[in-house]
mmCIF file with all atom_site columns, C-alpha atoms in Angstrom:
data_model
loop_
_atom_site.group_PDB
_atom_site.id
_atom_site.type_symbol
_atom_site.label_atom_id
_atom_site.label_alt_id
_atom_site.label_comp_id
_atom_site.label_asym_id
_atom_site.label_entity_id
_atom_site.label_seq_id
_atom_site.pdbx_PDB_ins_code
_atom_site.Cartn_x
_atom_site.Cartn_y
_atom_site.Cartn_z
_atom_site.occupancy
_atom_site.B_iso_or_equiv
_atom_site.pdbx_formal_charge
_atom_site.auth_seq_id
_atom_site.auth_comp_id
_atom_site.auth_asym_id
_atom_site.auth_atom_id
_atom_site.pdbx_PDB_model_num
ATOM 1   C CA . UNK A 1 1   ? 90.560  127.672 101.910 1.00 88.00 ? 1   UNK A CA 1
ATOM 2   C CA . UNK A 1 2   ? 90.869  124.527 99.754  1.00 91.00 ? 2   UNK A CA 1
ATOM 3   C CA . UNK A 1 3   ? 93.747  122.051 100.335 1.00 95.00 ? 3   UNK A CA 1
ATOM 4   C CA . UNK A 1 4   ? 94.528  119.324 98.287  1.00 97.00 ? 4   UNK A CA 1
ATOM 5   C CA . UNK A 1 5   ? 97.528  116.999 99.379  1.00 97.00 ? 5   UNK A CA 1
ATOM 6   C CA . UNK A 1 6   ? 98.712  114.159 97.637  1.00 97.00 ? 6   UNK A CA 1
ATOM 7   C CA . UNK A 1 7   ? 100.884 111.526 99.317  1.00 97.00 ? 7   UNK A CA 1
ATOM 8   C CA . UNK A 1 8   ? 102.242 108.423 98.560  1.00 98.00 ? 8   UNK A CA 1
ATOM 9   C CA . UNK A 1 9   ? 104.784 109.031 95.651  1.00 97.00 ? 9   UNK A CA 1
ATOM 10  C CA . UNK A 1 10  ? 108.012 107.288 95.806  1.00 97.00 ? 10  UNK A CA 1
ATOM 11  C CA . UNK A 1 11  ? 110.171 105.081 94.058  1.00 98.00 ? 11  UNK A CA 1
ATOM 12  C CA . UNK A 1 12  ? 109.633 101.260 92.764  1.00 98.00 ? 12  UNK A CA 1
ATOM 13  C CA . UNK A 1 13  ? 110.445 98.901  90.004  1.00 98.00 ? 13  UNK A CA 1
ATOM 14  C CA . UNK A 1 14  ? 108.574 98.357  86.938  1.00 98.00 ? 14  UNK A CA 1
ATOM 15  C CA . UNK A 1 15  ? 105.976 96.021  87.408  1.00 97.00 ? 15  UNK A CA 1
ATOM 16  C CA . UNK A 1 16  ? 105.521 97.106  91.058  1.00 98.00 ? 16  UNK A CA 1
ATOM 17  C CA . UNK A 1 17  ? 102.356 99.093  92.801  1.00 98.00 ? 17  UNK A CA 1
ATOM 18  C CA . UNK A 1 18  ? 101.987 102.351 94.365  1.00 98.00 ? 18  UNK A CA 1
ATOM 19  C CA . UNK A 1 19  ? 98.839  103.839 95.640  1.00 98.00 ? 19  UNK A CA 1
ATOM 20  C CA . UNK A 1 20  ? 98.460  107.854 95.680  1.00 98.00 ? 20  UNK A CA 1
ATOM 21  C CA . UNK A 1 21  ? 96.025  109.457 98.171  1.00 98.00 ? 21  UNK A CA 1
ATOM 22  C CA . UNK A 1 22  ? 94.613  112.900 97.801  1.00 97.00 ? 22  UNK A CA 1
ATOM 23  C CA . UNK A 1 23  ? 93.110  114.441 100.863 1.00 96.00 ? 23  UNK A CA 1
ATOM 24  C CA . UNK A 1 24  ? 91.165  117.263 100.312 1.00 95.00 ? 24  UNK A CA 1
ATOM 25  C CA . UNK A 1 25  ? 89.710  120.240 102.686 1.00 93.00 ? 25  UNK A CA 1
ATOM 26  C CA . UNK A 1 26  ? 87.563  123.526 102.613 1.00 89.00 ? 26  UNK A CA 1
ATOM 27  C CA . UNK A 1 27  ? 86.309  122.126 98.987  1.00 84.00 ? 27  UNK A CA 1
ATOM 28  C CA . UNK A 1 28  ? 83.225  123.714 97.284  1.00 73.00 ? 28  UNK A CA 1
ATOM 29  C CA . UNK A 1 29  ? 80.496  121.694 96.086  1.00 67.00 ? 29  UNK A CA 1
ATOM 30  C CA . UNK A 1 30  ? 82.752  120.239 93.494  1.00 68.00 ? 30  UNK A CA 1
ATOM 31  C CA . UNK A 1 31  ? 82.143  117.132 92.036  1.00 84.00 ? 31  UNK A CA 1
ATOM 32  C CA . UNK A 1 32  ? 84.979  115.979 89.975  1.00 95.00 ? 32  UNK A CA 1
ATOM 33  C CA . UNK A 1 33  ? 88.299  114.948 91.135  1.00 96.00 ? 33  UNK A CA 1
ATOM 34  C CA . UNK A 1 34  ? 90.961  113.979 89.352  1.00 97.00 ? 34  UNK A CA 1
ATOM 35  C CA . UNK A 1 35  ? 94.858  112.610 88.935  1.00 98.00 ? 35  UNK A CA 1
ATOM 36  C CA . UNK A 1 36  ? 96.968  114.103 86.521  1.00 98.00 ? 36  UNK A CA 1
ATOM 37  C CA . UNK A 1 37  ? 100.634 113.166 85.589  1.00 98.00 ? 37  UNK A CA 1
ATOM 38  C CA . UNK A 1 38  ? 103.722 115.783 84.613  1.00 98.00 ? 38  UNK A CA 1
ATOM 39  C CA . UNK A 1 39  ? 106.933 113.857 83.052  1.00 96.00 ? 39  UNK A CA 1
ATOM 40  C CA . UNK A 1 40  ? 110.068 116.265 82.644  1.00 92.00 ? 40  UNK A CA 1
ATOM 41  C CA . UNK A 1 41  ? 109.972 118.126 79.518  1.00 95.00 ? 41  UNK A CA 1
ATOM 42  C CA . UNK A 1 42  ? 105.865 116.896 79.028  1.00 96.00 ? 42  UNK A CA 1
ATOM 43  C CA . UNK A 1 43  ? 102.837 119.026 79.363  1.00 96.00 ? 43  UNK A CA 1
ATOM 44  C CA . UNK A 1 44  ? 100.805 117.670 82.144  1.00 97.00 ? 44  UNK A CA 1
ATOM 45  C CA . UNK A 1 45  ? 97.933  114.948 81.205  1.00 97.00 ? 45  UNK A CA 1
ATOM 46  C CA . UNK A 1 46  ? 95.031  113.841 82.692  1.00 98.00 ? 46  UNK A CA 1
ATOM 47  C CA . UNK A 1 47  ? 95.468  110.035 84.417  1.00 98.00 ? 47  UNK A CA 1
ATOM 48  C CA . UNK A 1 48  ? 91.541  109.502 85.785  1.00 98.00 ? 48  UNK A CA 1
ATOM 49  C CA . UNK A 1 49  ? 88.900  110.735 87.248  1.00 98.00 ? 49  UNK A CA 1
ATOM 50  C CA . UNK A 1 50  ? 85.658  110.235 89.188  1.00 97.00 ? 50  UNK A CA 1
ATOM 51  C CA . UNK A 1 51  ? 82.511  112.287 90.521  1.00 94.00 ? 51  UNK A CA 1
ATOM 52  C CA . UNK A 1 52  ? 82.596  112.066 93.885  1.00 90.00 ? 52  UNK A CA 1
ATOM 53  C CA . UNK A 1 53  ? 78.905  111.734 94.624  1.00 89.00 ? 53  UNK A CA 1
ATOM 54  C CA . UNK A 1 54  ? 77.795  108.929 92.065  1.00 90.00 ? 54  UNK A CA 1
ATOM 55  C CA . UNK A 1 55  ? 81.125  107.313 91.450  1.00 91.00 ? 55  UNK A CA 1
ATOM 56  C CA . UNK A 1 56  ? 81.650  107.655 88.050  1.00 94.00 ? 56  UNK A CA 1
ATOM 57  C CA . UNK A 1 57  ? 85.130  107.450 85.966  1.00 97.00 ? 57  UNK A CA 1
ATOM 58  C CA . UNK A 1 58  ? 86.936  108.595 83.392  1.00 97.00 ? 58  UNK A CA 1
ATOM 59  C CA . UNK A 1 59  ? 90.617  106.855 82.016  1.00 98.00 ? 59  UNK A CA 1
ATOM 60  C CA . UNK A 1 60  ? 93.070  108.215 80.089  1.00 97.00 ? 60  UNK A CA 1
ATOM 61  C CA . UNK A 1 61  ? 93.503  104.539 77.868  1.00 94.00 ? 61  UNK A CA 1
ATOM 62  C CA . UNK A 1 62  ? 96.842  104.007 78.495  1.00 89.00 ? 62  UNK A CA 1
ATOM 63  C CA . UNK A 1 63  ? 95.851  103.903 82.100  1.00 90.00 ? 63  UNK A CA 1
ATOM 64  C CA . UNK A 1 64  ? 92.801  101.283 81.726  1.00 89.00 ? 64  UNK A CA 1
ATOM 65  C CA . UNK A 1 65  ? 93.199  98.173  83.172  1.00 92.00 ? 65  UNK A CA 1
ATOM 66  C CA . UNK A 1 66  ? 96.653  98.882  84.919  1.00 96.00 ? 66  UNK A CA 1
ATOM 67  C CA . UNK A 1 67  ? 95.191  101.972 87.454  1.00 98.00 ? 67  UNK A CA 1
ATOM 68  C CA . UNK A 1 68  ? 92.155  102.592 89.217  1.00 98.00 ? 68  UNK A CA 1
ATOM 69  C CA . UNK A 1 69  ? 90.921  106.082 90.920  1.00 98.00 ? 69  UNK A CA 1
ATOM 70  C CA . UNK A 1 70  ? 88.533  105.191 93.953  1.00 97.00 ? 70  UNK A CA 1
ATOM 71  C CA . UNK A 1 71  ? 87.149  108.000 96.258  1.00 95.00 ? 71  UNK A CA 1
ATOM 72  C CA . UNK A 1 72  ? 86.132  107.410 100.282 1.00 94.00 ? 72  UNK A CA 1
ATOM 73  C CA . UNK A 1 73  ? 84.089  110.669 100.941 1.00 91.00 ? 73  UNK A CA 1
ATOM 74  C CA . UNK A 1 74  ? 83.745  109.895 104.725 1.00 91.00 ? 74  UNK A CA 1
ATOM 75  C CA . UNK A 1 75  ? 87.308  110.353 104.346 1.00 93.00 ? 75  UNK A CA 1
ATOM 76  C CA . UNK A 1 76  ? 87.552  113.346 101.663 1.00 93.00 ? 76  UNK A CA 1
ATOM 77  C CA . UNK A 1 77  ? 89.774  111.312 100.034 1.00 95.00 ? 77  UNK A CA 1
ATOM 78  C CA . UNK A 1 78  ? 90.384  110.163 96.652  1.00 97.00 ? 78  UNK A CA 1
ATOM 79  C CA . UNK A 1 79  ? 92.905  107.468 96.032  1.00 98.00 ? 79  UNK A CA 1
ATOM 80  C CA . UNK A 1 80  ? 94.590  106.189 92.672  1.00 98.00 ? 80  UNK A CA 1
ATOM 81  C CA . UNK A 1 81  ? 95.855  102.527 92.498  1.00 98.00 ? 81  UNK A CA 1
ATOM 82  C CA . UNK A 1 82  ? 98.550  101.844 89.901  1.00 98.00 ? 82  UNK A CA 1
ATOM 83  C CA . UNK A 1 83  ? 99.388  98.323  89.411  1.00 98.00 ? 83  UNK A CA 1
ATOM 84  C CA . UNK A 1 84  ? 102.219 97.441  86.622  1.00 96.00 ? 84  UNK A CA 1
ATOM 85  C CA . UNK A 1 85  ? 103.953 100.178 86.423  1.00 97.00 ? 85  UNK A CA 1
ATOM 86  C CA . UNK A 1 86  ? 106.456 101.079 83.926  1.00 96.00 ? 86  UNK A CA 1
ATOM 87  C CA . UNK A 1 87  ? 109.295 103.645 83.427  1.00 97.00 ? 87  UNK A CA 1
ATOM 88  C CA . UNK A 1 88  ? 107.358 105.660 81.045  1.00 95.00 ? 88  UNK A CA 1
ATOM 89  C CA . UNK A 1 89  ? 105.034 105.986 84.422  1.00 97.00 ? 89  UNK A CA 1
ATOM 90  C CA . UNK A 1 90  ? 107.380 108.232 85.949  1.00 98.00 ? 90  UNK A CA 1
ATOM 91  C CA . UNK A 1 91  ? 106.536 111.612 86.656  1.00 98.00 ? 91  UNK A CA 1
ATOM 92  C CA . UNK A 1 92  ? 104.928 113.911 88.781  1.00 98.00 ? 92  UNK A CA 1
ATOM 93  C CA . UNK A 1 93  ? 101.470 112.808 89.940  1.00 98.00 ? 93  UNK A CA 1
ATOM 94  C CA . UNK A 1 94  ? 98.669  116.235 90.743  1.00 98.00 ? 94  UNK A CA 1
ATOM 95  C CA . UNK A 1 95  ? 95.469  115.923 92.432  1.00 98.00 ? 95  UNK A CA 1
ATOM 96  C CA . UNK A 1 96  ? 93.008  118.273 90.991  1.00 97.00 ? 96  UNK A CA 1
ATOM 97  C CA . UNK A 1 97  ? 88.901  119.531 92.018  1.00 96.00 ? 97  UNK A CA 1
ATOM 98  C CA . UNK A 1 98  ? 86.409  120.519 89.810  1.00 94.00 ? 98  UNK A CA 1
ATOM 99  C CA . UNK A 1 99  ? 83.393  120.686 88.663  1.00 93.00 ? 99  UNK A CA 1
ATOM 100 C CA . UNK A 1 100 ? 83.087  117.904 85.999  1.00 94.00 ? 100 UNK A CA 1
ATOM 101 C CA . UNK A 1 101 ? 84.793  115.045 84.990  1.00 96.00 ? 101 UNK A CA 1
ATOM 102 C CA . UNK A 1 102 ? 86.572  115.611 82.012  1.00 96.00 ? 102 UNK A CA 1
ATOM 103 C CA . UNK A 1 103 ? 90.042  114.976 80.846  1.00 97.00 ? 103 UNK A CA 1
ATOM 104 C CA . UNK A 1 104 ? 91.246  118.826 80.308  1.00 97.00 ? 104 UNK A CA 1
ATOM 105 C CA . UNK A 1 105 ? 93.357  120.303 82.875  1.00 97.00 ? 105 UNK A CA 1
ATOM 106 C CA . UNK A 1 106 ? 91.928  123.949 82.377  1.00 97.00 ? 106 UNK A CA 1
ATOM 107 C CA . UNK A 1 107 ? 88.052  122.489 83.691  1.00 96.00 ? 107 UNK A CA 1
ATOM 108 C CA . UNK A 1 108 ? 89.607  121.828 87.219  1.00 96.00 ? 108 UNK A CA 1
ATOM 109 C CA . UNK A 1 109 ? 89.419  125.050 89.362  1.00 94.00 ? 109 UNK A CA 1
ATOM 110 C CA . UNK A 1 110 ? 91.641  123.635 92.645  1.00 95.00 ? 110 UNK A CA 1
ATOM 111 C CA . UNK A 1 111 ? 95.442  121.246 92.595  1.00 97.00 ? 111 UNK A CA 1
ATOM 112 C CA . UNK A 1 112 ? 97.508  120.084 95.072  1.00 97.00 ? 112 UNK A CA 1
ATOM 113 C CA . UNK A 1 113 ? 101.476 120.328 95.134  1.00 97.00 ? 113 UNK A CA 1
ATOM 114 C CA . UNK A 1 114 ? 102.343 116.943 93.143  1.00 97.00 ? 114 UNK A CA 1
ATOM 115 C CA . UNK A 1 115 ? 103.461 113.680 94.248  1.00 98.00 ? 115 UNK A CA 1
ATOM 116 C CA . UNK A 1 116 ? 106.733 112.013 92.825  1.00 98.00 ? 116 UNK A CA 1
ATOM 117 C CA . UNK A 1 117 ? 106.429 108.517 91.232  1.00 98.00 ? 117 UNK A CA 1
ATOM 118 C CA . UNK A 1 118 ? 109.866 106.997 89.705  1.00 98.00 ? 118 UNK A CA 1
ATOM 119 C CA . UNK A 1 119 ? 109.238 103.653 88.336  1.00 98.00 ? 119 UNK A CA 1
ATOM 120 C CA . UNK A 1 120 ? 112.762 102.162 87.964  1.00 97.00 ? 120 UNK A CA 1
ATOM 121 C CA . UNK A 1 121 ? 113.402 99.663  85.012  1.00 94.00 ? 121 UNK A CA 1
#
């Protein structure tokens, strides 16, 4: 059974840092993990991603420069850094599997239950 569990949410003030973790279990061979945000009212969109086995990644370009997705696979864990964060950050953070990186929601087969980040101004 595949388990995905995101920790790490909370709440800070703009211009602080959080960093997510996603530990996952039971996956398949996918290769693609990813971090997804949901704001109220918003459809959920993609944050980053990286293949797990050659470490490549993918970021939405709001999110370049300020957040970085990182992945320890000793650990089965992928991690997302977000540095200068800003209201417009909050939201509900989702860890997601799959098979590829790509920005789409629909391409990733497994999520976990969502992390809350609330970025006070």
């Amino acid at each position: 059974q595949v388990q995905l569990v995101e920790s790490g949410g909370g709440l800070v003030q703009a211009g602080g840092s959080l960093r997510l973790s996603c530990v996952a279990s039971g996956l398949p061979s996918s290769t693609a993990m990813g971090w997804f945000r949901q704001a109220p009212g918003k459809e959920r969109s993609f944050v980053a991603a990286i293949n797990r086995n050659i470490g490549r990644t993918l970021y939405a370009d709001s999110m370049k420069g300020r957040f970085t997705i990182s992945r320890d696979n000793a650990k089965n864990t992928v991690y997302l850094q977000m540095n200068g964060l800003k209201p417009d950050d909050t939201a509900v953070y989702y860890c997601a599997a799959g098979p590829i990186v790509v920005t789409a929601p629909s391409a990733y087969d497994y999520w976990g239950q969502g992390t809350q980040v609330t970025v006070s101004s």
